Coordinates of N, CA, C and O in Angstrom, one line a residue:
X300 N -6.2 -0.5 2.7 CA -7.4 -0.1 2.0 C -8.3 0.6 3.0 O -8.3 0.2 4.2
X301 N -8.9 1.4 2.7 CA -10.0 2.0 3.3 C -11.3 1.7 3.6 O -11.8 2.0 2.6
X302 N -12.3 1.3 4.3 CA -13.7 1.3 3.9 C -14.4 1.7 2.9 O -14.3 2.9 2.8
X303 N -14.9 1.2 2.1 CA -15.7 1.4 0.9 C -16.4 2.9 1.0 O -16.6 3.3 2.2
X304 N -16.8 3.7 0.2 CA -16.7 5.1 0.3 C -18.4 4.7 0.6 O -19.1 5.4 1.4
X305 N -18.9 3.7 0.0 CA -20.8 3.7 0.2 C -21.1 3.6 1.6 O -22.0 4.0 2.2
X306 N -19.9 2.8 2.2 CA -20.5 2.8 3.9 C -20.1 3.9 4.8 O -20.2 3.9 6.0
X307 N -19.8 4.5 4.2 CA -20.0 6.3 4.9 C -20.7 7.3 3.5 O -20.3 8.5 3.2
X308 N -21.2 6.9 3.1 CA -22.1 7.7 2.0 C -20.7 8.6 0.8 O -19.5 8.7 0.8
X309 N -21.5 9.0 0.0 CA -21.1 9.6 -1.0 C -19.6 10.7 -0.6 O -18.4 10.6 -0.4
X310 N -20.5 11.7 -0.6 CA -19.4 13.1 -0.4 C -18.4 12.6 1.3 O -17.3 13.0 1.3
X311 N -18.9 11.8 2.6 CA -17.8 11.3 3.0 C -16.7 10.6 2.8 O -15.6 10.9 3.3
X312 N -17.2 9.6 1.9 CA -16.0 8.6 1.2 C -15.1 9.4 0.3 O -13.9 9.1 0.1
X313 N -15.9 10.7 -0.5 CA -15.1 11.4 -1.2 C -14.1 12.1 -0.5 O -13.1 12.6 -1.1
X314 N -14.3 12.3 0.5 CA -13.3 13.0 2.0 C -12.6 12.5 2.5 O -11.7 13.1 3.1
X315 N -12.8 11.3 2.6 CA -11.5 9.9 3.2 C -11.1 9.9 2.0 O -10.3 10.8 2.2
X316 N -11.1 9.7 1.0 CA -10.5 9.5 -0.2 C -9.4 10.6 -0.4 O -8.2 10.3 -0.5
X317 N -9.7 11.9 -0.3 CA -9.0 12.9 -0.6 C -8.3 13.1 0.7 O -7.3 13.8 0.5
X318 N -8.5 12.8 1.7 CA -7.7 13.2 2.6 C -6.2 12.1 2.7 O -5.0 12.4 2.8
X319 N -7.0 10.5 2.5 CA -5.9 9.6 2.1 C -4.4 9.9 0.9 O -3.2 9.8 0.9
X320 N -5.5 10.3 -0.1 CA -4.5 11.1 -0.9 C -3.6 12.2 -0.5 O -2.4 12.1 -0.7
X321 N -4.1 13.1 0.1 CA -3.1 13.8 1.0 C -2.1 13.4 1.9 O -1.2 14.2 2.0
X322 N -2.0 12.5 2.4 CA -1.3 11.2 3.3 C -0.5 10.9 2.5 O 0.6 11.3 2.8
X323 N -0.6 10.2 1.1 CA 0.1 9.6 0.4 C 1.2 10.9 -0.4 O 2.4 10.5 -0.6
X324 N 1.0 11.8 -0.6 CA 1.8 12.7 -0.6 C 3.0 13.1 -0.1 O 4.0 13.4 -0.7
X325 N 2.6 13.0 1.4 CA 3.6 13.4 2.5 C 4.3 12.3 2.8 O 5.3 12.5 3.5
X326 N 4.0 11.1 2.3 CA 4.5 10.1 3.0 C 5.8 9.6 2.1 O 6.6 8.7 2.4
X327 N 5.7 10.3 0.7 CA 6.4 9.4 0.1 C 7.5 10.3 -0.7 O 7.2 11.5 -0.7
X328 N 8.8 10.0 -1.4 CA 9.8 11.1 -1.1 C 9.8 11.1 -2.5 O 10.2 10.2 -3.3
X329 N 9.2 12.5 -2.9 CA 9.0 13.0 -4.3 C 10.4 13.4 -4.7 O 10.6 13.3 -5.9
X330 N 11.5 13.8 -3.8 CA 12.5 14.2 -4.2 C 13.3 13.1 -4.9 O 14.1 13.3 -5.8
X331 N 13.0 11.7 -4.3 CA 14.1 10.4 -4.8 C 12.8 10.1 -6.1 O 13.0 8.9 -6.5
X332 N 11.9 10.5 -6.7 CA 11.0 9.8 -7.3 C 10.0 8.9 -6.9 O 9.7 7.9 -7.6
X333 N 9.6 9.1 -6.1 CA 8.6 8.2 -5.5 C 7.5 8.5 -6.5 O 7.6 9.4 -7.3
X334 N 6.3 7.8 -6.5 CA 5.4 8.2 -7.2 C 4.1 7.4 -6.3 O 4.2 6.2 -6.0
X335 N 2.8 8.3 -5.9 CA 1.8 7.8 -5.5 C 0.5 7.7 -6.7 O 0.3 8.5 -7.7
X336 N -0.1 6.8 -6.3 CA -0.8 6.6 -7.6 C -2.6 6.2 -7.1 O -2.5 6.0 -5.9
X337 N -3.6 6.1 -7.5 CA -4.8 5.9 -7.0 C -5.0 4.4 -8.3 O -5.1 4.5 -9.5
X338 N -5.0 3.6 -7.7 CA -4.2 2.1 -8.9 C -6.9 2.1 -9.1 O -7.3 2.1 -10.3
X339 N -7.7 2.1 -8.3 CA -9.2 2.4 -8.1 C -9.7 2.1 -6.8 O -9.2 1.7 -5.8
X340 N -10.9 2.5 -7.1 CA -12.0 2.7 -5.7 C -11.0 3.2 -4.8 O -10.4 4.2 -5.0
X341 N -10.7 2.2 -3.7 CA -10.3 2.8 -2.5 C -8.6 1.6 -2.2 O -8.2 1.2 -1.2
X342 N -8.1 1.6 -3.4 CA -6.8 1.2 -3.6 C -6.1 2.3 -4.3 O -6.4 3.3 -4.9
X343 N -4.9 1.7 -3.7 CA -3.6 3.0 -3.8 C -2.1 2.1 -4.0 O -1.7 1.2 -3.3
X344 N -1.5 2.6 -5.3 CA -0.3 1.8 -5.6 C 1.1 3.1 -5.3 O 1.0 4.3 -5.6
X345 N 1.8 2.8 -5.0 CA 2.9 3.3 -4.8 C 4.6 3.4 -5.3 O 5.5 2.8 -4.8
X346 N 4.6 3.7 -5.9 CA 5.7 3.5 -6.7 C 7.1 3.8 -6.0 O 7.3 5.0 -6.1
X347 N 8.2 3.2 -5.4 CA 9.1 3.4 -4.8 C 10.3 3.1 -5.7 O 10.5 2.0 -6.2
X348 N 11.3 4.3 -6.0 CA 12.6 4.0 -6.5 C 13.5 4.4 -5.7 O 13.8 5.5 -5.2
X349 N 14.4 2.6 -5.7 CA 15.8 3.1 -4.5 C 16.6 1.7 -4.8 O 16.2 0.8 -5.4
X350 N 17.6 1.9 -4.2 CA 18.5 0.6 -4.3 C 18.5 -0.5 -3.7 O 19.0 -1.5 -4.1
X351 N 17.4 -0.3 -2.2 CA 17.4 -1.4 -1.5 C 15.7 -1.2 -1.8 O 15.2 -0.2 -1.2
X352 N 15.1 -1.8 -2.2 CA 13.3 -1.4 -2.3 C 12.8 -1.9 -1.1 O 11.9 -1.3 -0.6
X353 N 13.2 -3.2 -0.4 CA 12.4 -3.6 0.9 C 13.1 -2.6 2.0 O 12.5 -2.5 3.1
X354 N 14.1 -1.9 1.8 CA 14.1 -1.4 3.5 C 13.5 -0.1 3.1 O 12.8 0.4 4.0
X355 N 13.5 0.5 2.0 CA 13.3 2.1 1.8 C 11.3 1.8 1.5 O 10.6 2.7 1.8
X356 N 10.6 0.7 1.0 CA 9.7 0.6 1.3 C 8.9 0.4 2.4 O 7.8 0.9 2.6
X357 N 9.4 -0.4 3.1 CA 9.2 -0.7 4.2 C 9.0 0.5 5.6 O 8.3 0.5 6.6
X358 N 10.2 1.5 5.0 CA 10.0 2.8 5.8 C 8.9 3.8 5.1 O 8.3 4.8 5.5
X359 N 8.9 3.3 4.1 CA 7.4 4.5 3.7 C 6.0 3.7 3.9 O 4.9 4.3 4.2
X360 N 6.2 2.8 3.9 CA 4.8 1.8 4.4 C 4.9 2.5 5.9 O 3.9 3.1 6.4
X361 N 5.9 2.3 6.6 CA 5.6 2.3 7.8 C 5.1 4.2 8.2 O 4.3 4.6 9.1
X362 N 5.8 5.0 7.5 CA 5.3 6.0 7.5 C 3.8 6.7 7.5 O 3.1 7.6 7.9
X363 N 3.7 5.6 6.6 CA 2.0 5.7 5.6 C 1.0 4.9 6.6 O -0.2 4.9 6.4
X364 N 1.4 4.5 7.3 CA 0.6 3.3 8.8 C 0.3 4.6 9.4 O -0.7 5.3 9.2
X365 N 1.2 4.7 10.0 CA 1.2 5.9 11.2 C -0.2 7.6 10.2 O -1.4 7.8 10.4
X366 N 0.4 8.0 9.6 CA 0.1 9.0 8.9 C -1.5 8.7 8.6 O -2.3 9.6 8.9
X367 N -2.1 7.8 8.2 CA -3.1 6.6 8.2 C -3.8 6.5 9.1 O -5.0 6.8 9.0
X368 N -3.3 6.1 10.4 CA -3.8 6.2 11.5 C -4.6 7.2 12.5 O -5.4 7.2 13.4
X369 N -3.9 8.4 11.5 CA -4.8 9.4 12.5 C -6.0 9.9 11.5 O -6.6 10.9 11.8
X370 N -6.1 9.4 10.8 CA -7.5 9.6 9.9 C -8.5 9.5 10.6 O -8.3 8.5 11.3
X371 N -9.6 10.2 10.8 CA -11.2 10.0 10.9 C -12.0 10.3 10.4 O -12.1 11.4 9.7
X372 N -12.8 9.2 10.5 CA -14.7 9.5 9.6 C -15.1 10.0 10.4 O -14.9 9.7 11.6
X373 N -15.9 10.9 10.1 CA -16.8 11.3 11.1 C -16.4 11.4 12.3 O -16.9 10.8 13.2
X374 N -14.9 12.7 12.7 CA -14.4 12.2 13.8 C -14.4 11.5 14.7 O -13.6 11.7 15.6
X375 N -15.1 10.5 14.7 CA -14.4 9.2 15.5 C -14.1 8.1 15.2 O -13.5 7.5 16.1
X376 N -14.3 7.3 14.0 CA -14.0 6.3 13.0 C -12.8 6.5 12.9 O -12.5 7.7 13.0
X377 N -11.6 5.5 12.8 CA -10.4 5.2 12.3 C -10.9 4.5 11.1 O -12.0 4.1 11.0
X378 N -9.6 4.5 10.2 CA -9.7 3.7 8.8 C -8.5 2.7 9.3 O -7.6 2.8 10.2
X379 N -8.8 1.9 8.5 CA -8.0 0.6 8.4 C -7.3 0.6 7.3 O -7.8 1.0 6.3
X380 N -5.8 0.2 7.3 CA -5.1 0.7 6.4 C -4.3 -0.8 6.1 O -3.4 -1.0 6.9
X381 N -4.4 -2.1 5.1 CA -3.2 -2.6 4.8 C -2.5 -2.3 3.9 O -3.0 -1.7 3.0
X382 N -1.3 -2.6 3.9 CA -0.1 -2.3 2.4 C 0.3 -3.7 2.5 O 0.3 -4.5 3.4
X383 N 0.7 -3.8 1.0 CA 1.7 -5.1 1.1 C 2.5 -4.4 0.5 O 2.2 -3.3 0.0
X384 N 4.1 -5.1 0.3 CA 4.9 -4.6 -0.9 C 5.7 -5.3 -1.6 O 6.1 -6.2 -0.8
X385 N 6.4 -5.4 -2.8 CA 6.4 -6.4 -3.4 C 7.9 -5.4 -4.2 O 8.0 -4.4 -4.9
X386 N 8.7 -6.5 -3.7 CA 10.0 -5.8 -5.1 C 10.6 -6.5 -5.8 O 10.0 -7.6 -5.8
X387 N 11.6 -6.6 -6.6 CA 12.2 -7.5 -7.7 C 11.9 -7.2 -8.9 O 11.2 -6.2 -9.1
X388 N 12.2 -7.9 -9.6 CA 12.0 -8.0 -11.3 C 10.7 -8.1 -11.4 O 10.1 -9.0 -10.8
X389 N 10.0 -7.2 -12.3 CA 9.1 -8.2 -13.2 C 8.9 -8.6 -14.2 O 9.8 -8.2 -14.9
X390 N 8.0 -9.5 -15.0 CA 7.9 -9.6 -16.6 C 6.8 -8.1 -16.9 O 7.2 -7.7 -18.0
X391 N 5.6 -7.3 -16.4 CA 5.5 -6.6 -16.3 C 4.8 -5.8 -15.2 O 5.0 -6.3 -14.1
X392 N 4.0 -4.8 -15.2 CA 3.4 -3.6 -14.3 C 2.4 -5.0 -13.3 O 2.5 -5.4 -12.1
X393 N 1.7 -5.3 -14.3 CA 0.6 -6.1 -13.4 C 1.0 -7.7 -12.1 O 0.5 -8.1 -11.0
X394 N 2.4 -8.2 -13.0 CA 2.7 -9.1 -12.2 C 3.3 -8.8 -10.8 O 3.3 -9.7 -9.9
X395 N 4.0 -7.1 -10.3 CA 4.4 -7.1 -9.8 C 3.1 -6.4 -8.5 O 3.2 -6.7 -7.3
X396 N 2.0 -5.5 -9.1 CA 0.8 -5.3 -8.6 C 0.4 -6.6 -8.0 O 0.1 -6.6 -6.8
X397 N 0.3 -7.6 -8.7 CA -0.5 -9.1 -8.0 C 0.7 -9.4 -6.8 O 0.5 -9.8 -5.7
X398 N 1.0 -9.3 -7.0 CA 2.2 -9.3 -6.0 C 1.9 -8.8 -4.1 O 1.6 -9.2 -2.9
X399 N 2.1 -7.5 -5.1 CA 1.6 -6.5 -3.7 C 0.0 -6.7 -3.0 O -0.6 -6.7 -1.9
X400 N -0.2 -6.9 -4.4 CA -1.9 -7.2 -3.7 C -2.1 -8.5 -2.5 O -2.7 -8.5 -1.4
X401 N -1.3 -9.6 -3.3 CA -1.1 -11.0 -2.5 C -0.8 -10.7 -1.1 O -1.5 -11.1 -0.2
X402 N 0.5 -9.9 -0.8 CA 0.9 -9.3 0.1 C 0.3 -8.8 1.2 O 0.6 -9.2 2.3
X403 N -0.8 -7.7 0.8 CA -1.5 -7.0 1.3 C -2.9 -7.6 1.9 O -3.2 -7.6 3.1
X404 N -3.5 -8.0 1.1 CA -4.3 -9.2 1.7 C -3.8 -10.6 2.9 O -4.6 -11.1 3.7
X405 N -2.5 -10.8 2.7 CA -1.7 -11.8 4.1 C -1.9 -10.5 5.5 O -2.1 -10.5 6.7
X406 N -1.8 -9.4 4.5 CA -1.8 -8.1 5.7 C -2.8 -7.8 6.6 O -3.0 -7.7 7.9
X407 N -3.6 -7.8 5.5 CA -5.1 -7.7 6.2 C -5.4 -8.9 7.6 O -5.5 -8.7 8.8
X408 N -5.5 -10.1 6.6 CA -5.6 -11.4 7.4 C -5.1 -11.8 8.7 O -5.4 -12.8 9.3
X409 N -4.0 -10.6 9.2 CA -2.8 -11.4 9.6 C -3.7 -10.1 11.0 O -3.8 -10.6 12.1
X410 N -4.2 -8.7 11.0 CA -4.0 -8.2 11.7 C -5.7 -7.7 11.4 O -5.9 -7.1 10.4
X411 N -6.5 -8.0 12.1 CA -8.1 -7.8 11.9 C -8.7 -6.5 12.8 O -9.2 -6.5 13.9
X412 N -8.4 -5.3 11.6 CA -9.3 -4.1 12.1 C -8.2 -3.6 12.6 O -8.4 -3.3 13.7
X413 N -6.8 -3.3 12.1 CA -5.6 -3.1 12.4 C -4.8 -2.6 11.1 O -5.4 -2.7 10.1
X414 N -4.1 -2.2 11.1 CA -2.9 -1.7 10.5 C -1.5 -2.5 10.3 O -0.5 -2.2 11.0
X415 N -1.4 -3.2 9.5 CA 0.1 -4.3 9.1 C 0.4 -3.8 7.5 O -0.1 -3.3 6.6
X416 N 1.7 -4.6 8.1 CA 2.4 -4.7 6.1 C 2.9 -6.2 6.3 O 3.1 -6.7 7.4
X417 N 3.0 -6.7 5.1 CA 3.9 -7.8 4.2 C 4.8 -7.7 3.6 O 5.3 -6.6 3.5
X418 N 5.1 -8.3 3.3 CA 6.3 -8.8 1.9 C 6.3 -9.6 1.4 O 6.8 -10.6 2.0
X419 N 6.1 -9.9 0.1 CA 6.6 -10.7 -0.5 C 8.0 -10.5 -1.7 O 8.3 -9.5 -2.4
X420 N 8.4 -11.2 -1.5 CA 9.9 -11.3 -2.7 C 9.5 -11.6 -4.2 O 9.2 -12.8 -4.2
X421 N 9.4 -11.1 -5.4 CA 8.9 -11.5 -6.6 C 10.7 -12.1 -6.9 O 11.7 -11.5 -6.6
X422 N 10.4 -13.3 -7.6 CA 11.9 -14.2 -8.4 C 11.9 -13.3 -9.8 O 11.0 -12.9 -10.4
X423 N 13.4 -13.4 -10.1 CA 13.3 -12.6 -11.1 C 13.3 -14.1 -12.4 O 13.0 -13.9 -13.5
X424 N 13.6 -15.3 -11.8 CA 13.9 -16.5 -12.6 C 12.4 -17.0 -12.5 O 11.8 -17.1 -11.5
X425 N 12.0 -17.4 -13.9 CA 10.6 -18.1 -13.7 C 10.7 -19.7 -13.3 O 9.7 -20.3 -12.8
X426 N 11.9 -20.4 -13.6 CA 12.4 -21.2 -12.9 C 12.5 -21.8 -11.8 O 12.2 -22.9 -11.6
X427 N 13.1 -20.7 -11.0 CA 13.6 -20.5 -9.5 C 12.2 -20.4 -8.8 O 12.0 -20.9 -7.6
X428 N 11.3 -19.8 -9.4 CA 10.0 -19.3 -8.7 C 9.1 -20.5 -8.8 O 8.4 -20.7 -7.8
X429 N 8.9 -21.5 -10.0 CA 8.2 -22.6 -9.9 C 9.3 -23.8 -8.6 O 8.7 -24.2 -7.7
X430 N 10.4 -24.0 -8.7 CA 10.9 -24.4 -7.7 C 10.9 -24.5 -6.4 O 11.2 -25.4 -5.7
X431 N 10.6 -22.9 -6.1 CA 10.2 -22.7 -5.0 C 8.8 -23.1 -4.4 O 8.5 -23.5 -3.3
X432 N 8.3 -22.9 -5.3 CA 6.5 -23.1 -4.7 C 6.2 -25.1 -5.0 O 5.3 -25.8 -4.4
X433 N 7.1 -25.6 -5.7 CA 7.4 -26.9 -5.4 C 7.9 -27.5 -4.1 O 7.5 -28.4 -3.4
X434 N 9.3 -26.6 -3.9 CA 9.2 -27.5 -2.9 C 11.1 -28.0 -3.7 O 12.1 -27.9 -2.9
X435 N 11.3 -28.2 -4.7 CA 12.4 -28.4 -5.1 C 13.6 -27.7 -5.3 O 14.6 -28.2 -5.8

C-alpha cells in the first residue's frame, strides 16, 4: 500500500497513484494473462494465472517490491509497499481478496516502513479449513 494520497496532497497522491499503476504494468505478464487491477484508494489487486500460483506469484510480488522501491514523492520519499498473496480455491472473488488482504497486513506488521510479502494458503475444503484453525 502506498501512503494515503491526502498526506502528500491532492495532485501528488494523484502522481504516486499513476506512477504505481505504471509499475503494476510492467511488473506483471500480460502475455500469460495477468491482470492488474486498482481493487480502491491506494489498494491494488492482482490477478495472477499459472499452474503453480505461489511460485509465479511470488516472483511478481517480488518484481513489484523492487519496481516499488524506486518510487519517489517529492523526490526523496520512498513509498512503502506490502503485498500479500493468497492462492487456492475459492467459494468466491471476495473470500480470496480477504485472504490476500490478511496476508498483506502480516506483511506490513512483520516489516515496519519496509517492503515484505506473505502467504497465506486458502483450503479448498471448508472442513479441512475449520480443522485447521482448531487445532484438530
Amino acid at each position: 500500500m502506498i501512503g494515503a494520497p491526502w498526506e502528500t496532497g491532492g495532485a501528488a497522491g494523484d502522481a504516486v497513484l499513476t506512477r504505481v499503476a505504471d509499475v503494476l504494468r510492467q511488473a506483471v505478464r500480460v502475455d500469460e494473462g495477468d491482470l492488474p487491477c486498482r481493487l480502491a484508494g491506494d489498494e491494488f489487486v492482482v490477478l495472477v494465472h499459472a499452474n503453480d500460483p505461489v511460485r509465479v506469484g511470488r516472483r511478481v510480488a517480488d518484481r513489484l517490491l523492487m519496481l516499488l522501491a524506486e518510487i519517489r514523492i517529492d523526490d526523496d520519499r520512498e513509498i512503502c509497499a506490502s503485498i500479500g498473496l493468497a492462492s487456492g480455491i475459492a467459494v468466491d472473488a471476495q473470500a480470496i481478496i480477504r485472504c490476500a488482504d490478511a496476508a498483506m497486513y502480516a506483511a506490513k506488521l512483520a516489516v515496519c516502513g519496509g517492503c515484505a510479502a506473505a502467504e497465506l494458503q486458502l483450503l479448498a475444503d471448508p472442513a479441512a479449513a475449520a480443522a485447521e484453525q482448531t487445532g484438530a
